[in-house]
Tab-separated table of C-alpha atoms in Angstrom:
chain	number	residue	atom	x	y	z
A	879	PHE	CA	-15.109	-0.525	-0.053
A	880	GLY	CA	-11.556	0.837	-0.699
A	881	GLY	CA	-10.279	-1.473	1.805
A	882	LEU	CA	-11.748	-4.571	0.133
A	883	VAL	CA	-10.765	-3.711	-3.273
A	884	PHE	CA	-7.015	-3.021	-1.932
A	885	ASN	CA	-7.001	-6.300	-0.004
A	886	ILE	CA	-8.160	-8.239	-3.217
A	887	GLY	CA	-5.235	-6.685	-4.950
A	888	ASN	CA	-2.653	-7.473	-1.984
A	889	ILE	CA	-4.014	-11.189	-2.011
A	890	ALA	CA	-2.967	-11.087	-5.821
A	891	GLY	CA	0.327	-9.639	-5.065
A	892	CYS	CA	0.804	-12.327	-2.525
A	893	GLY	CA	0.234	-14.852	-5.188
A	894	LEU	CA	2.557	-13.300	-7.576
A	895	GLY	CA	5.518	-12.912	-5.082
A	896	LEU	CA	5.150	-16.846	-4.048
A	897	GLN	CA	4.989	-17.731	-7.738
A	898	ALA	CA	8.297	-16.160	-8.311
A	899	LEU	CA	9.755	-17.270	-4.845
A	900	LEU	CA	8.605	-20.883	-4.718
A	901	GLY	CA	7.472	-21.798	-8.378
A	902	ILE	CA	3.868	-22.312	-7.273
A	903	SER	CA	0.642	-21.143	-9.037
A	904	VAL	CA	-0.574	-17.495	-8.301
A	905	VAL	CA	-3.852	-18.888	-7.001
A	906	ASN	CA	-2.159	-21.367	-4.799
A	907	GLY	CA	0.381	-18.731	-3.469
A	908	SER	CA	-2.597	-16.190	-2.795
A	909	ILE	CA	-4.285	-19.083	-0.718
A	910	LEU	CA	-1.157	-19.857	1.171
A	911	SER	CA	-0.574	-16.171	1.999
A	912	ALA	CA	-4.135	-15.830	3.134
A	913	LEU	CA	-3.530	-18.813	5.450
A	914	MET	CA	-0.551	-17.292	6.928
A	915	ALA	CA	-2.143	-13.872	7.312
A	916	ILE	CA	-4.968	-15.576	9.228
A	917	ALA	CA	-2.331	-17.334	11.431
A	918	ILE	CA	-1.383	-13.957	12.793
A	919	PHE	CA	-4.870	-13.133	13.953
A	920	ILE	CA	-5.420	-16.551	15.628
A	921	ILE	CA	-2.475	-15.637	17.791
A	922	LYS	CA	-3.614	-14.438	21.191
A	923	GLU	CA	-1.069	-11.306	20.911
A	924	ALA	CA	-2.185	-10.616	17.386
A	925	GLY	CA	-1.589	-6.793	17.591
A	926	LYS	CA	2.239	-7.324	18.945
A	927	ALA	CA	2.856	-10.368	16.307
A	928	MET	CA	1.511	-8.033	13.521
A	929	ASP	CA	3.808	-5.171	14.249
A	930	ARG	CA	6.897	-7.624	14.621
A	931	PHE	CA	5.848	-9.309	11.348
A	932	ALA	CA	5.641	-6.021	9.454
A	933	GLN	CA	8.874	-4.636	10.756
A	934	ALA	CA	10.939	-7.625	9.891
A	935	LEU	CA	9.400	-8.159	6.395
A	936	GLY	CA	9.800	-4.391	5.951
A	937	PHE	CA	13.514	-4.462	6.668
A	938	VAL	CA	14.113	-7.312	4.162
A	939	MET	CA	12.022	-5.686	1.547
A	940	ILE	CA	14.091	-2.446	1.701
A	941	ILE	CA	17.454	-4.184	1.444
A	942	ALA	CA	16.294	-6.232	-1.506
A	943	ILE	CA	15.040	-3.146	-3.473
A	944	ILE	CA	18.081	-1.025	-2.613
A	945	TYR	CA	20.218	-3.909	-4.204
A	946	ILE	CA	18.168	-4.261	-7.433
A	947	ALA	CA	18.069	-0.479	-7.945
A	948	PHE	CA	21.789	-0.217	-7.921
A	949	SER	CA	22.238	-3.468	-9.866
A	950	SER	CA	20.307	-2.026	-12.712
A	951	SER	CA	22.825	1.122	-13.096
A	952	PRO	CA	20.110	3.684	-13.840
A	953	PRO	CA	20.977	7.018	-15.336
A	954	TYR	CA	20.753	9.001	-12.039
A	955	ALA	CA	21.323	12.579	-13.745
A	956	GLU	CA	18.507	11.942	-16.240
A	957	ALA	CA	16.194	10.728	-13.332
A	958	ALA	CA	16.748	13.742	-11.354
A	959	TYR	CA	16.264	15.973	-14.304
A	960	ARG	CA	13.019	14.323	-15.459
A	961	THR	CA	11.745	14.529	-11.809
A	962	ILE	CA	11.631	18.142	-12.091
A	963	ILE	CA	10.814	18.598	-15.807
A	964	PRO	CA	9.019	15.413	-16.879
A	965	ALA	CA	8.780	14.362	-20.624
A	966	LYS	CA	5.155	13.297	-19.936
A	967	VAL	CA	2.725	13.566	-17.189
A	968	ASP	CA	0.613	10.532	-16.939
A	969	LEU	CA	-2.336	11.290	-14.470
A	970	MET	CA	-3.318	7.454	-14.305
A	971	THR	CA	0.106	6.512	-13.058
A	972	ILE	CA	0.121	9.252	-10.351
A	973	VAL	CA	-3.363	8.496	-9.181
A	974	THR	CA	-2.466	4.814	-9.088
A	975	LEU	CA	0.791	5.355	-7.243
A	976	VAL	CA	-0.564	7.976	-4.867
A	977	GLY	CA	-3.613	5.705	-4.184
A	978	GLY	CA	-1.472	2.641	-3.474
A	979	THR	CA	0.837	4.493	-1.182
A	980	VAL	CA	-1.586	6.949	1.126
A	981	GLY	CA	-5.169	6.523	-0.382
A	982	GLY	CA	-8.364	4.880	0.631
A	983	TYR	CA	-8.209	2.931	3.875
A	984	ILE	CA	-4.352	3.808	4.214
A	985	THR	CA	-5.113	7.233	5.372
A	986	PHE	CA	-6.486	5.826	8.525
A	987	SER	CA	-4.470	2.596	9.186
A	988	GLY	CA	-1.598	4.077	10.988
A	989	GLY	CA	-4.077	6.115	12.988
A	990	HIS	CA	-6.074	3.154	14.010
A	991	ARG	CA	-3.075	0.923	15.028
A	992	LEU	CA	-1.749	3.762	17.233
A	993	LEU	CA	-5.137	3.965	19.053
A	994	ASP	CA	-5.549	0.412	19.610
A	995	ALA	CA	-1.857	0.404	20.925
A	996	GLY	CA	-2.945	3.138	23.609
A	997	ILE	CA	-1.021	5.939	21.818
A	998	LYS	CA	-3.444	8.904	21.857
A	999	GLY	CA	-3.607	12.484	23.105
A	1000	LYS	CA	-1.630	15.548	22.718
A	1001	ASN	CA	1.219	14.348	24.867
A	1002	SER	CA	1.672	11.366	22.373
A	1003	LEU	CA	1.974	13.942	19.226
A	1004	PRO	CA	5.740	13.683	19.005
A	1005	GLU	CA	5.526	9.816	18.869
A	1006	ILE	CA	2.561	10.030	16.244
A	1007	ASN	CA	4.407	12.483	14.045
A	1008	ARG	CA	7.462	10.278	14.197
A	1009	SER	CA	5.605	7.375	13.313
A	1010	ALA	CA	3.627	9.084	10.294
A	1011	VAL	CA	7.096	10.845	8.973
A	1012	MET	CA	8.839	7.453	9.143
A	1013	GLY	CA	6.221	5.380	7.533
A	1014	ILE	CA	5.666	7.806	4.542
A	1015	SER	CA	9.341	8.214	4.242
A	1016	ILE	CA	10.028	4.476	3.930
A	1017	ALA	CA	7.111	3.932	1.535
A	1018	SER	CA	8.172	6.937	-0.765
A	1019	LEU	CA	11.974	5.569	-0.591
A	1020	VAL	CA	10.714	2.001	-1.614
A	1021	ARG	CA	8.769	3.557	-4.736
A	1022	ILE	CA	11.948	5.735	-5.679
A	1023	PHE	CA	14.093	2.589	-5.651
A	1024	LEU	CA	11.851	0.573	-7.534
A	1025	PHE	CA	11.583	3.574	-10.155
A	1026	LEU	CA	15.267	3.623	-10.437
A	1027	ALA	CA	15.573	-0.229	-10.945
A	1028	SER	CA	12.898	-0.130	-13.732
A	1029	LEU	CA	14.544	3.025	-15.366
A	1030	GLY	CA	18.128	1.158	-15.457
A	1031	VAL	CA	16.269	-1.830	-17.167
A	1032	VAL	CA	14.549	0.330	-19.814
A	1033	ALA	CA	17.725	2.524	-20.348
A	1034	LYS	CA	19.568	-0.367	-21.471
A	1035	GLY	CA	16.863	-1.270	-24.152
A	1036	LEU	CA	15.735	-4.241	-22.409
A	1037	ILE	CA	12.062	-5.396	-22.978
A	1038	ILE	CA	9.763	-5.514	-19.611
A	1039	ASP	CA	7.164	-8.365	-19.683
A	1040	GLN	CA	3.694	-6.754	-19.292
A	1041	GLY	CA	2.405	-9.824	-17.743
A	1042	ASN	CA	4.511	-9.400	-14.511
A	1043	PRO	CA	6.411	-6.153	-14.995
A	1044	THR	CA	8.156	-5.896	-11.568
A	1045	ALA	CA	9.299	-9.261	-11.743
A	1046	SER	CA	10.600	-8.756	-15.119
A	1047	VAL	CA	12.687	-5.730	-13.923
A	1048	PHE	CA	14.132	-7.785	-11.293
A	1049	GLN	CA	15.120	-10.312	-13.352
A	1050	LEU	CA	16.582	-8.135	-16.074
A	1051	SER	CA	18.521	-6.364	-13.195
A	1052	ALA	CA	20.045	-9.432	-11.391
A	1053	GLY	CA	19.258	-12.671	-13.459
A	1054	ASN	CA	17.452	-15.580	-11.236
A	1055	ILE	CA	18.573	-14.247	-8.209
A	1056	GLY	CA	16.864	-10.965	-8.919
A	1057	TYR	CA	13.679	-12.920	-10.016
A	1058	LYS	CA	13.803	-14.727	-6.520
A	1059	LEU	CA	14.292	-11.151	-4.689
A	1060	PHE	CA	11.265	-9.856	-6.650
A	1061	GLY	CA	9.195	-12.960	-5.088
A	1062	LEU	CA	10.530	-12.045	-1.654
A	1063	VAL	CA	9.818	-8.234	-1.989
A	1064	MET	CA	6.475	-8.764	-3.539
A	1065	PHE	CA	5.364	-11.176	-0.956
A	1066	SER	CA	6.531	-9.159	2.020
A	1067	ALA	CA	4.855	-5.960	0.859
A	1068	ALA	CA	1.747	-7.540	-0.183
A	1069	ILE	CA	1.370	-9.906	2.980
A	1070	THR	CA	1.940	-7.024	5.503
A	1071	SER	CA	-0.543	-4.988	3.438
A	1072	VAL	CA	-3.149	-7.903	3.650
A	1073	ILE	CA	-2.855	-7.874	7.324
A	1074	GLY	CA	-2.983	-4.145	7.668
A	1075	SER	CA	-5.791	-3.595	5.126
A	1076	ALA	CA	-8.087	-6.361	7.012
A	1077	TYR	CA	-7.197	-4.890	10.468
A	1078	THR	CA	-8.014	-1.373	9.469
A	1079	SER	CA	-11.309	-2.179	7.459
A	1080	VAL	CA	-12.706	-4.016	10.499
A	1081	SER	CA	-11.801	-1.368	12.833
A	1082	PHE	CA	-13.879	0.986	11.001
A	1083	ILE	CA	-17.084	-1.034	11.912
A	1084	LYS	CA	-16.085	-1.910	15.445
A	1085	SER	CA	-18.403	0.936	16.818
A	1086	PHE	CA	-21.278	-0.750	15.146
A	1087	SER	CA	-21.842	-3.556	17.304
A	1088	PRO	CA	-20.208	-4.890	20.691
A	1089	SER	CA	-20.138	-8.198	18.990
A	1090	ILE	CA	-17.566	-7.043	16.367
A	1091	VAL	CA	-15.207	-5.629	19.331
A	1092	LYS	CA	-15.579	-9.083	21.303
A	1093	HIS	CA	-14.834	-11.200	18.119
A	1094	GLU	CA	-12.645	-8.604	16.185
A	1095	ASN	CA	-10.185	-11.324	14.983
A	1096	ARG	CA	-12.997	-13.333	13.757
A	1097	TYR	CA	-14.290	-10.544	11.565
A	1098	ILE	CA	-10.632	-9.817	10.316
A	1099	ILE	CA	-10.258	-13.592	9.205
A	1100	ALA	CA	-13.544	-13.546	7.370
A	1101	PHE	CA	-12.573	-10.221	5.634
A	1102	ILE	CA	-9.313	-12.072	4.426
A	1103	VAL	CA	-11.144	-15.111	3.305
A	1104	VAL	CA	-13.739	-12.949	1.293
A	1105	SER	CA	-10.890	-11.026	-0.186
A	1106	THR	CA	-9.187	-14.356	-1.234
A	1107	ILE	CA	-12.342	-16.028	-2.556
A	1108	THR	CA	-12.949	-12.862	-4.694
A	1109	PHE	CA	-9.234	-13.006	-6.087
A	1110	VAL	CA	-9.424	-16.695	-6.876
A	1111	LEU	CA	-12.826	-16.394	-8.867
A	1112	ILE	CA	-11.804	-13.305	-10.700
A	1113	GLY	CA	-7.961	-13.834	-11.479
A	1114	LYS	CA	-5.923	-11.271	-13.385
A	1115	PRO	CA	-3.502	-10.288	-10.449
A	1116	VAL	CA	-1.661	-7.552	-12.304
A	1117	ASN	CA	-4.733	-5.743	-13.327
A	1118	LEU	CA	-6.227	-6.194	-9.900
A	1119	LEU	CA	-3.184	-4.512	-8.354
A	1120	ILE	CA	-3.458	-1.458	-10.540
A	1121	LEU	CA	-7.128	-1.243	-10.109
A	1122	ALA	CA	-6.597	-1.263	-6.221
A	1123	GLY	CA	-4.202	1.522	-6.460
A	1124	ALA	CA	-6.569	3.548	-8.729
A	1125	VAL	CA	-9.650	3.004	-6.585
A	1126	ASN	CA	-7.824	4.134	-3.426
A	1127	GLY	CA	-6.627	7.122	-5.466
A	1128	PHE	CA	-10.204	8.180	-6.069
A	1129	ILE	CA	-11.168	7.760	-2.735
A	1130	LEU	CA	-8.072	9.647	-1.292
A	1131	PRO	CA	-9.817	13.331	-1.673
A	1132	ILE	CA	-12.851	12.221	0.120
A	1133	THR	CA	-10.957	10.552	3.156
A	1134	LEU	CA	-8.547	13.565	3.520
A	1135	THR	CA	-11.302	15.895	3.445
A	1136	ALA	CA	-13.214	14.086	6.220
A	1137	ILE	CA	-10.006	14.082	8.304
A	1138	LEU	CA	-9.636	18.092	7.721
A	1139	PHE	CA	-13.060	18.669	8.953
A	1140	ALA	CA	-12.680	16.601	11.841
A	1141	ALA	CA	-9.470	18.359	12.783
A	1142	TYR	CA	-11.626	21.269	13.799
A	1143	LYS	CA	-14.517	19.478	15.561
A	1144	THR	CA	-13.871	20.144	19.203
A	1145	ARG	CA	-15.917	17.233	20.192
A	1146	ILE	CA	-13.172	14.830	18.285
A	1147	VAL	CA	-9.827	16.741	18.944
A	1148	GLY	CA	-10.786	18.539	22.189
A	1149	ASP	CA	-8.589	21.787	22.579
A	1150	TYR	CA	-6.024	20.515	19.956
A	1151	LYS	CA	-5.174	23.295	17.442
A	1152	HIS	CA	-4.548	22.010	14.033
A	1153	PRO	CA	-1.626	23.908	12.169
A	1154	LEU	CA	-3.011	26.275	9.408
A	1155	ILE	CA	-0.203	25.269	6.983
A	1156	LEU	CA	-1.130	21.579	7.375
A	1157	THR	CA	-4.847	22.356	6.583
A	1158	LEU	CA	-3.795	24.541	3.510
A	1159	PHE	CA	-1.465	21.836	2.116
A	1160	GLY	CA	-4.276	19.252	2.832
A	1161	ALA	CA	-6.823	21.333	1.007
A	1162	LEU	CA	-4.357	21.760	-1.722
A	1163	VAL	CA	-3.709	18.029	-2.183
A	1164	VAL	CA	-7.550	17.366	-1.883
A	1165	VAL	CA	-8.071	19.763	-4.998
A	1166	ILE	CA	-5.257	18.278	-6.882
A	1167	MET	CA	-6.128	14.558	-6.385
A	1168	THR	CA	-10.059	15.533	-7.137
A	1169	TYR	CA	-8.888	17.034	-10.450
A	1170	MET	CA	-6.586	14.061	-11.357
A	1171	SER	CA	-8.952	11.662	-10.256
A	1172	GLY	CA	-11.929	12.972	-11.993
A	1173	THR	CA	-10.022	13.328	-15.097
A	1174	VAL	CA	-8.638	9.601	-15.039
A	1175	LEU	CA	-12.194	8.458	-14.459
A	1176	PHE	CA	-13.862	10.341	-17.238
A	1177	ASP	CA	-11.083	8.991	-19.468
A	1178	MET	CA	-11.920	5.523	-18.384
A	1179	LEU	CA	-15.574	5.954	-18.956
A	1180	ILE	CA	-15.411	7.473	-22.487
A	1181	LYS	CA	-12.971	4.693	-23.749
């Protein structure tokens, strides 16, 4: 469920990106993006194509975001200070950001791709750890630079358009070039997430039937089609992106708890010994995110 909700939001993000980049409607942009994602899985070597596609777009996205962050000239000292001593703690923002980064299906996505690529077992731990650390580090850096870009715009007293806030930040930072860069960044992030979300969501159900294993790419394509149709019918791309992050934030404590329990099941991990420090930190994250998610959900229900 989390993968589907997230993918609908990703499709919406693709539409927003192509709207800025090409000047087409959000709906047409989302449909065009879905067709591009489907094309990846029509290719015979879909796994390799998916990896190369994600790497190329990821590189472009990081360069563009760093450029915008420096263009907005944010108050770095204030940002560092408020990172440690925030003026206000917004739980909804935290749950949405954490959920959109490592929540829901994302908890498993890297592991599934590594397994399908044949990277498994204790001997592969160094490569697995390197992949995990690099993935979360890059994702975190992207969010830091996006925050700095937004802070620079707000610090100048400029007004961010609530209809498409990220696009507004890019445009206010670097004019029309910034707006086009937003389109490129948004599309790059969203299309790679569409591919990753669809791939991982279907990999969850592969064990249900030999038919799914045999026709995996067809199921992935169907997942993308359903996500796209749902977005076209619902609309509201910005709201869907926020909802996707929030929902995956709610799911994170559940998925992380399952992983922590699995780490001590010998029939799953064999003679692997999970480090106690990682278990303790994992349990702490579960407790904190359960509290935050529960508080946000309660506030949403009583409004």
